[in-house]
Coordinates of C-alpha atoms in Angstrom, one line a residue:
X14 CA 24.1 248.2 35.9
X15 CA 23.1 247.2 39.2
X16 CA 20.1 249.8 40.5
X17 CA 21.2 250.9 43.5
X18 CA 24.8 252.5 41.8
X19 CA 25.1 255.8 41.3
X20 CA 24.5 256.8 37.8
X21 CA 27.3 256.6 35.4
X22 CA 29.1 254.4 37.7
X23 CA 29.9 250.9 37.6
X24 CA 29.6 248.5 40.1
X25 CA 33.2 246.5 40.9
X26 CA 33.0 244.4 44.1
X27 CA 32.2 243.7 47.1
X28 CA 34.1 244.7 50.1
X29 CA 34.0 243.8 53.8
X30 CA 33.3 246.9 56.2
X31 CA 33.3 246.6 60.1
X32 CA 29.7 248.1 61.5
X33 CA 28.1 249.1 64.9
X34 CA 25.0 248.6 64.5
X35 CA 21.8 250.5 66.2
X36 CA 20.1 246.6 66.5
X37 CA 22.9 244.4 67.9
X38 CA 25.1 244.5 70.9
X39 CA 28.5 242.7 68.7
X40 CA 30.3 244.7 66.1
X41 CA 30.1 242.5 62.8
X42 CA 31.6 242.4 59.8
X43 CA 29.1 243.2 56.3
X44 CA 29.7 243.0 52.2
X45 CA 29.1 246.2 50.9
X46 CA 29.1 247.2 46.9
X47 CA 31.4 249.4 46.0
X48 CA 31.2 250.9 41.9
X49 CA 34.2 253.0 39.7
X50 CA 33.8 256.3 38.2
X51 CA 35.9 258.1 36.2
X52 CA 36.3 262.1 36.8
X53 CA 38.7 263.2 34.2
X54 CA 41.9 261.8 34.9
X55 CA 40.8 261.2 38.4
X56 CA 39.4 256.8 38.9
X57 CA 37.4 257.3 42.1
X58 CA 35.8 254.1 44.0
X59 CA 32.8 254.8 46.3
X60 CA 30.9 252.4 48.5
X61 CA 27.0 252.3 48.6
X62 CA 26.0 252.4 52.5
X63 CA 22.5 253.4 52.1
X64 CA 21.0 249.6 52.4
X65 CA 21.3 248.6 55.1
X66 CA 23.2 250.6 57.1
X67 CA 22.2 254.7 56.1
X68 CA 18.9 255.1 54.6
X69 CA 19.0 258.6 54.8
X70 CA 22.3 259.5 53.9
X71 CA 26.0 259.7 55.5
X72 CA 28.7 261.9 56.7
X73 CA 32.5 260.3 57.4
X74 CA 35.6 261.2 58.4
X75 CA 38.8 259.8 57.9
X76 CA 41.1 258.4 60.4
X77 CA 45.0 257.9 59.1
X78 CA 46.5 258.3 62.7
X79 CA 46.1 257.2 66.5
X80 CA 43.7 259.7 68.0
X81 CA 45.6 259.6 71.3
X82 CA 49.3 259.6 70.1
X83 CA 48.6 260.8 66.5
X84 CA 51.0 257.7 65.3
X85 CA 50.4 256.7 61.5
X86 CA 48.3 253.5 60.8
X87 CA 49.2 251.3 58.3
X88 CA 46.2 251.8 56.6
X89 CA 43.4 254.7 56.0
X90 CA 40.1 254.4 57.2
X91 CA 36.8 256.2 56.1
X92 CA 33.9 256.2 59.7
X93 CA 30.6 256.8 58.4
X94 CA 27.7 257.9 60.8
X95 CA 24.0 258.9 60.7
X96 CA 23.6 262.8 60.1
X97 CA 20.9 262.7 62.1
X98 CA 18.3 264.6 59.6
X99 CA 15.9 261.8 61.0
X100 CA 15.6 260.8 64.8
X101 CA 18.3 257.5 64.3
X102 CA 17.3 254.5 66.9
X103 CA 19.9 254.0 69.9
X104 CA 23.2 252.2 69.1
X105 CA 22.9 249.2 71.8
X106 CA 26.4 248.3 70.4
X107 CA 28.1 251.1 70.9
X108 CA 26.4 251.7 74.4
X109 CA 27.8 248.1 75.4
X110 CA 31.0 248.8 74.2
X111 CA 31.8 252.0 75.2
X112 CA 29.3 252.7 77.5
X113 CA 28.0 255.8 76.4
X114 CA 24.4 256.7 74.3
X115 CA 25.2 256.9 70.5
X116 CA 22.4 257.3 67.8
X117 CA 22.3 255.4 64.6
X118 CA 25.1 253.3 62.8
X119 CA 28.6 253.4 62.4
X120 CA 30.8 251.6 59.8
X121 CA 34.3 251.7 59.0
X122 CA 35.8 251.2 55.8
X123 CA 39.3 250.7 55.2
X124 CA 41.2 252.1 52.3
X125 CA 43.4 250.2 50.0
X126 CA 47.5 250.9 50.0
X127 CA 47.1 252.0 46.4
X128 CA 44.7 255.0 47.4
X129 CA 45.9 258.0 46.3
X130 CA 44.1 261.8 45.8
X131 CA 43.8 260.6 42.1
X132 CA 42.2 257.1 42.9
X133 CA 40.6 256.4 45.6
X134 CA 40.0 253.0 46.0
X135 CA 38.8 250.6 49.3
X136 CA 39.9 247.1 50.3
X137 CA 38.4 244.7 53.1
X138 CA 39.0 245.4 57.0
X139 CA 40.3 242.1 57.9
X140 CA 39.0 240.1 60.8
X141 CA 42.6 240.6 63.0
X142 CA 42.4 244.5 62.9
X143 CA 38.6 244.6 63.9
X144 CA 39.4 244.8 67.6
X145 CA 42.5 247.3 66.9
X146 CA 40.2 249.5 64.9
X147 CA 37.2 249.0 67.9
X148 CA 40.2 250.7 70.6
X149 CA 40.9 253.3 67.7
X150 CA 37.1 254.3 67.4
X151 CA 36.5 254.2 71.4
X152 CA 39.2 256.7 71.5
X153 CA 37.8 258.9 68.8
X154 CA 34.7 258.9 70.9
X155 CA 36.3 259.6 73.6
X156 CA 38.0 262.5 71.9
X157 CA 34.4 263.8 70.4
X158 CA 33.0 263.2 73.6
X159 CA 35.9 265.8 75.4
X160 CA 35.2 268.4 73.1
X161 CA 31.5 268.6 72.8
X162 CA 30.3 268.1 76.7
X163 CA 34.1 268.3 78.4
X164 CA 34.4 265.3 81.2
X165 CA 31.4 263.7 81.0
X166 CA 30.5 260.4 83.2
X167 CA 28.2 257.8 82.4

């Protein structure tokens, strides 16, 4: 069993996420292990972002609809972001994308059609959607944005 797993887990595959990083100014693609479990009846598939993207820890949220128009997407995604229990460095790629001061990583993971509550399960973000799911995360910034500091110009 590969070290870095969870215990009582087993490690599956890789996958391709999409990642901001704090240390470059181009979103880029990154294989990321991802390992099985069984809870009961439930199969759950989790991916392992502490190296090299959360050292100390995550939290996520998922995004199934357009945050302006609340449309369905075709697929599920999970964002995962620095809690910020430690200072994070400056995200220089999200600054020159969005143009506004963001602290530590972000990385998206994309769900697989066959997720369900009772298997949860991930597949690669493909290259072609990358830019879509860029837009989609600039408006969720926006949105966080708007609700913590209201109209706020950078």
């Amino acid at each position: 069993m590969d070290e870095k797993m969870p215990e009582g887990s087993i490690r599956v595959k890789d996958i391709e996420v999409l990642a901001l990083l704090h240390d470059c100014v181009v979103p880029t693609i990154w294989h990321t292990p991802t390992s099985t479990s069984v809870d009961g009846v439930s199969i759950s598939e989790d991916v392992d972002l502490r190296v090299p993207f959360f050292p100390n820890g995550s939290v996520s949220m998922m995004i199934c609809t357009n945050p302006s128009s609340e449309a369905s997407l075709p697929y599920a995604y999970r964002v995962y972001m620095d809690p910020c229990y430690v200072v994070p460095p400056h995200n220089q790629c999200i600054e020159k994308i969005f143009g506004k001061p963001w602290m530590g990583n972000i990385v998206v993971v994309r769900y697989a059609r066959t997720y369900s509550l009772d298997r949860k399960c991930f597949s690669n973000v493909q290259k072609h959607e990358c830019e879509v799911m860029i837009a989609l995360l600039g408006e969720w910034l926006d949105e966080v944005w708007r609700k913590a500091f209201g109209q706020v110009v950078f």
